[in-house]
PDB file of C-alpha atoms in Angstrom:
ATOM      1  CA  PHE E   1      47.854  63.375  96.668  1.00 75.00           C
ATOM      2  CA  GLN E   2      51.486  64.040  98.151  1.00 79.00           C
ATOM      3  CA  THR E   3      51.642  67.890  96.625  1.00 84.00           C
ATOM      4  CA  GLY E   4      48.288  68.220  97.892  1.00 85.00           C
ATOM      5  CA  ARG E   5      48.865  66.901 101.530  1.00 84.00           C
ATOM      6  CA  LEU E   6      52.762  68.274 101.667  1.00 80.00           C
ATOM      7  CA  THR E   7      50.656  72.173 100.596  1.00 83.00           C
ATOM      8  CA  ALA E   8      47.747  71.848 103.233  1.00 86.00           C
ATOM      9  CA  MET E   9      51.447  71.952 105.551  1.00 82.00           C
ATOM     10  CA  VAL E  10      52.755  74.319 105.098  1.00 78.00           C
ATOM     11  CA  MET E  11      49.871  76.432 104.757  1.00 83.00           C
ATOM     12  CA  TRP E  12      48.809  75.672 107.927  1.00 85.00           C
ATOM     13  CA  ILE E  13      52.258  76.292 109.018  1.00 79.00           C
ATOM     14  CA  CYS E  14      51.536  79.640 107.480  1.00 77.00           C
ATOM     15  CA  ALA E  15      48.010  80.105 108.458  1.00 83.00           C
ATOM     16  CA  GLY E  16      49.432  79.535 112.401  1.00 82.00           C
ATOM     17  CA  ALA E  17      52.660  82.098 112.170  1.00 75.00           C
ATOM     18  CA  LEU E  18      49.966  84.407 110.837  1.00 77.00           C
ATOM     19  CA  THR E  19      47.844  83.758 114.310  1.00 83.00           C
ATOM     20  CA  PHE E  20      50.826  84.011 116.539  1.00 76.00           C
ATOM     21  CA  GLY E  21      52.040  87.247 114.701  1.00 73.00           C
ATOM     22  CA  VAL E  22      48.231  88.911 115.422  1.00 78.00           C
ATOM     23  CA  VAL E  23      48.063  87.518 118.547  1.00 80.00           C
ATOM     24  CA  TYR E  24      51.577  88.586 119.278  1.00 74.00           C
ATOM     25  CA  THR E  25      51.868  92.013 118.003  1.00 73.00           C
ATOM     26  CA  GLY E  26      48.003  92.289 119.674  1.00 78.00           C
ATOM     27  CA  LEU E  27      49.582  91.563 123.223  1.00 78.00           C
ATOM     28  CA  GLY E  28      52.556  93.843 122.977  1.00 75.00           C
ATOM     29  CA  ALA E  29      54.832  91.177 122.957  1.00 76.00           C
ATOM     30  CA  SER E  30      56.494  93.152 120.616  1.00 72.00           C
ATOM     31  CA  GLU E  31      57.606  96.475 122.636  1.00 76.00           C
ATOM     32  CA  LEU E  32      59.036  93.571 125.572  1.00 79.00           C
ATOM     33  CA  ILE E  33      61.008  91.536 123.123  1.00 77.00           C
ATOM     34  CA  LYS E  34      62.322  95.302 121.840  1.00 75.00           C
ATOM     35  CA  GLU E  35      63.732  96.085 126.056  1.00 78.00           C
ATOM     36  CA  ILE E  36      64.710  92.467 126.472  1.00 80.00           C
ATOM     37  CA  LEU E  37      67.121  92.260 122.780  1.00 75.00           C
ATOM     38  CA  ALA E  38      68.300  96.159 124.251  1.00 73.00           C
ATOM     39  CA  GLY E  39      69.387  95.079 127.892  1.00 77.00           C
ATOM     40  CA  LEU E  40      71.821  92.961 125.996  1.00 78.00           C
ATOM     41  CA  PRO E  41      75.121  93.482 125.971  1.00 84.00           C
ATOM     42  CA  LEU E  42      75.637  92.520 122.792  1.00 84.00           C
ATOM     43  CA  GLY E  43      75.759  95.616 120.524  1.00 85.00           C
ATOM     44  CA  PRO E  44      73.073  96.543 117.555  1.00 88.00           C
ATOM     45  CA  PHE E  45      75.759  94.608 115.378  1.00 91.00           C
ATOM     46  CA  GLY E  46      75.527  91.720 117.958  1.00 91.00           C
ATOM     47  CA  ILE E  47      71.651  91.799 117.816  1.00 89.00           C
ATOM     48  CA  LEU E  48      71.870  91.624 114.045  1.00 91.00           C
ATOM     49  CA  ILE E  49      74.084  88.588 114.007  1.00 92.00           C
ATOM     50  CA  LEU E  50      71.778  87.049 116.756  1.00 90.00           C
ATOM     51  CA  MET E  51      68.904  87.383 114.403  1.00 91.00           C
ATOM     52  CA  GLN E  52      70.919  86.181 111.355  1.00 93.00           C
ATOM     53  CA  LEU E  53      71.609  83.090 112.990  1.00 92.00           C
ATOM     54  CA  SER E  54      68.321  82.461 114.062  1.00 89.00           C
ATOM     55  CA  PHE E  55      67.534  82.857 110.314  1.00 90.00           C
ATOM     56  CA  PHE E  56      69.455  80.437 109.553  1.00 89.00           C
ATOM     57  CA  VAL E  57      68.511  77.127 111.940  1.00 89.00           C
ATOM     58  CA  LEU E  58      64.848  78.537 111.452  1.00 87.00           C
ATOM     59  CA  GLY E  59      65.953  77.886 107.751  1.00 86.00           C
ATOM     60  CA  ALA E  60      66.536  74.651 108.049  1.00 82.00           C
ATOM     61  CA  PHE E  61      63.407  73.176 109.677  1.00 82.00           C
ATOM     62  CA  LEU E  62      60.820  75.690 108.306  1.00 80.00           C
ATOM     63  CA  ASP E  63      59.871  77.522 104.518  1.00 79.00           C
ATOM     64  CA  ASP E  64      60.584  80.818 104.181  1.00 82.00           C
ATOM     65  CA  TRP E  65      57.185  82.532 104.829  1.00 80.00           C
ATOM     66  CA  ALA E  66      56.238  80.733 107.884  1.00 79.00           C
ATOM     67  CA  ILE E  67      59.844  81.949 109.067  1.00 84.00           C
ATOM     68  CA  LEU E  68      58.476  85.429 107.729  1.00 84.00           C
ATOM     69  CA  PHE E  69      55.713  85.343 109.439  1.00 78.00           C
ATOM     70  CA  ILE E  70      57.144  84.326 112.929  1.00 79.00           C
ATOM     71  CA  CYS E  71      59.596  86.589 112.731  1.00 84.00           C
ATOM     72  CA  ILE E  72      58.917  89.917 111.338  1.00 83.00           C
ATOM     73  CA  PRO E  73      56.289  91.013 113.818  1.00 80.00           C
ATOM     74  CA  ILE E  74      59.271  90.174 116.569  1.00 82.00           C
ATOM     75  CA  TYR E  75      62.226  91.355 114.418  1.00 87.00           C
ATOM     76  CA  LEU E  76      61.011  94.220 112.452  1.00 87.00           C
ATOM     77  CA  PRO E  77      60.668  96.805 116.024  1.00 84.00           C
ATOM     78  CA  VAL E  78      64.009  95.619 116.848  1.00 86.00           C
ATOM     79  CA  ILE E  79      66.015  96.677 113.662  1.00 90.00           C
ATOM     80  CA  ILE E  80      63.494  99.752 113.389  1.00 89.00           C
ATOM     81  CA  SER E  81      64.623 101.282 117.203  1.00 86.00           C
ATOM     82  CA  LEU E  82      68.533  99.991 116.444  1.00 87.00           C
ATOM     83  CA  GLY E  83      68.487 102.216 113.164  1.00 90.00           C
ATOM     84  CA  PHE E  84      68.911  99.656 110.457  1.00 93.00           C
ATOM     85  CA  ASP E  85      67.918  99.816 107.185  1.00 92.00           C
ATOM     86  CA  ARG E  86      64.462  97.852 106.329  1.00 92.00           C
ATOM     87  CA  VAL E  87      65.530  97.299 103.193  1.00 92.00           C
ATOM     88  CA  TRP E  88      68.768  95.944 103.797  1.00 94.00           C
ATOM     89  CA  PHE E  89      67.541  93.406 106.518  1.00 94.00           C
ATOM     90  CA  GLY E  90      65.056  92.412 103.995  1.00 93.00           C
ATOM     91  CA  ILE E  91      67.986  90.979 101.389  1.00 94.00           C
ATOM     92  CA  LEU E  92      70.329  90.192 104.718  1.00 95.00           C
ATOM     93  CA  PHE E  93      66.683  87.858 105.300  1.00 94.00           C
ATOM     94  CA  ILE E  94      66.309  86.628 102.059  1.00 93.00           C
ATOM     95  CA  ILE E  95      70.615  85.454 100.979  1.00 93.00           C
ATOM     96  CA  ASN E  96      70.071  84.058 104.627  1.00 92.00           C
ATOM     97  CA  MET E  97      66.862  81.796 102.890  1.00 90.00           C
ATOM     98  CA  GLN E  98      69.128  81.277 100.361  1.00 89.00           C
ATOM     99  CA  MET E  99      71.497  79.611 102.599  1.00 89.00           C
ATOM    100  CA  ALA E 100      68.900  77.771 104.470  1.00 86.00           C
ATOM    101  CA  TYR E 101      67.648  75.644 101.285  1.00 84.00           C
ATOM    102  CA  LEU E 102      70.873  74.106 101.008  1.00 85.00           C
ATOM    103  CA  THR E 103      71.216  73.251 104.447  1.00 84.00           C
ATOM    104  CA  PRO E 104      70.229  69.560 105.580  1.00 79.00           C
ATOM    105  CA  PRO E 105      67.949  68.228 107.285  1.00 77.00           C
ATOM    106  CA  PHE E 106      65.557  70.279 105.240  1.00 74.00           C
ATOM    107  CA  GLY E 107      67.801  71.538 101.977  1.00 78.00           C
ATOM    108  CA  TYR E 108      65.103  72.414  99.317  1.00 76.00           C
ATOM    109  CA  ASN E 109      67.311  72.209  96.653  1.00 81.00           C
ATOM    110  CA  LEU E 110      68.971  69.611  97.805  1.00 83.00           C
ATOM    111  CA  PHE E 111      65.966  67.662  96.611  1.00 81.00           C
ATOM    112  CA  TYR E 112      65.506  69.031  93.485  1.00 81.00           C
ATOM    113  CA  MET E 113      68.999  68.094  92.592  1.00 83.00           C
ATOM    114  CA  LYS E 114      68.882  64.828  93.603  1.00 83.00           C
ATOM    115  CA  GLY E 115      65.472  64.382  91.347  1.00 84.00           C
ATOM    116  CA  ILE E 116      68.194  64.878  88.583  1.00 86.00           C
ATOM    117  CA  VAL E 117      71.513  63.154  89.137  1.00 87.00           C
ATOM    118  CA  PRO E 118      72.136  60.021  88.575  1.00 89.00           C
ATOM    119  CA  PRO E 119      70.495  57.065  90.957  1.00 88.00           C
ATOM    120  CA  SER E 120      74.318  56.234  91.941  1.00 91.00           C
ATOM    121  CA  ILE E 121      75.108  59.523  93.376  1.00 89.00           C
ATOM    122  CA  SER E 122      73.705  59.842  97.286  1.00 89.00           C
ATOM    123  CA  MET E 123      72.527  62.390  99.529  1.00 86.00           C
ATOM    124  CA  ALA E 124      75.368  62.344 101.794  1.00 87.00           C
ATOM    125  CA  ASP E 125      77.617  62.980  98.380  1.00 90.00           C
ATOM    126  CA  ILE E 126      75.010  65.703  96.918  1.00 87.00           C
ATOM    127  CA  TYR E 127      75.428  67.107 101.239  1.00 87.00           C
ATOM    128  CA  ARG E 128      79.088  67.241 100.855  1.00 89.00           C
ATOM    129  CA  SER E 129      78.873  68.607  97.057  1.00 89.00           C
ATOM    130  CA  VAL E 130      77.359  71.805  98.852  1.00 89.00           C
ATOM    131  CA  ILE E 131      79.403  73.161 102.011  1.00 90.00           C
ATOM    132  CA  PRO E 132      81.864  75.382  99.177  1.00 92.00           C
ATOM    133  CA  PHE E 133      78.313  77.085  98.230  1.00 92.00           C
ATOM    134  CA  VAL E 134      77.553  77.370 102.196  1.00 90.00           C
ATOM    135  CA  ILE E 135      80.069  78.544 102.680  1.00 93.00           C
ATOM    136  CA  ILE E 136      80.866  81.325  99.683  1.00 94.00           C
ATOM    137  CA  GLN E 137      77.057  82.886 100.509  1.00 93.00           C
ATOM    138  CA  GLY E 138      77.927  83.351 104.137  1.00 93.00           C
ATOM    139  CA  THR E 139      80.323  84.657 103.345  1.00 95.00           C
ATOM    140  CA  GLY E 140      78.426  86.808 100.771  1.00 94.00           C
ATOM    141  CA  LEU E 141      76.299  87.436 103.929  1.00 94.00           C
ATOM    142  CA  ALA E 142      79.086  88.862 106.590  1.00 95.00           C
ATOM    143  CA  ILE E 143      79.739  91.453 103.473  1.00 96.00           C
ATOM    144  CA  VAL E 144      76.754  92.541 102.852  1.00 95.00           C
ATOM    145  CA  MET E 145      76.207  93.184 106.582  1.00 94.00           C
ATOM    146  CA  ILE E 146      79.618  94.955 107.283  1.00 95.00           C
ATOM    147  CA  PHE E 147      79.065  97.189 103.986  1.00 96.00           C
ATOM    148  CA  PRO E 148      75.287  97.325 103.456  1.00 94.00           C
ATOM    149  CA  GLN E 149      75.917 100.084 101.311  1.00 93.00           C
ATOM    150  CA  ILE E 150      76.431  97.294  98.427  1.00 93.00           C
ATOM    151  CA  VAL E 151      72.905  96.254  98.134  1.00 92.00           C
ATOM    152  CA  LEU E 152      71.144  99.707  99.599  1.00 93.00           C
ATOM    153  CA  TRP E 153      73.282 101.938  96.732  1.00 92.00           C
ATOM    154  CA  LEU E 154      70.724 101.564  93.523  1.00 91.00           C
ATOM    155  CA  PRO E 155      67.627 101.743  95.956  1.00 88.00           C
ATOM    156  CA  ASN E 156      69.082 105.209  97.634  1.00 88.00           C
ATOM    157  CA  LEU E 157      69.997 106.428  93.795  1.00 90.00           C
ATOM    158  CA  ILE E 158      65.809 105.664  93.152  1.00 90.00           C
ATOM    159  CA  PHE E 159      64.221 106.663  95.967  1.00 87.00           C
ATOM    160  CA  GLY E 160      66.765 108.990  97.264  1.00 80.00           C
ATOM    161  CA  GLY E 161      67.939 107.669 100.960  1.00 66.00           C
TER     162      GLY E 161
END
């Protein structure tokens, strides 16, 4: 019963996010957001970092599909207008979601881990133990952001780019 309730909750979030995306796009709000972000004194890379930070914060509270449905209608036109590669941006999103799965308060992987460790290990112990992994993944995210060729060489080789 609890699994069905949790699944229904996630589905409602996804349905609401999808509805938001359709209404958002239909009203032309993506153009407004694109103009606002273009007007910020951050430059293209600063805007990209801002987007990644928003993914990380949202990932602490929402499922990755909900974030995808909410943010992609907003961010994709901006990414295209800034001239960034969409595959690269998608990979940055995936790396970010993996980091979010390791961060409290709703780090899914942390709760999976709690289910398999001995009862003597507390959630606080698990939270502390994932800090090095989050730092490593954050470093990997920064490297992929700085050197997009790391993740784009194979798609470019296969599909030409």
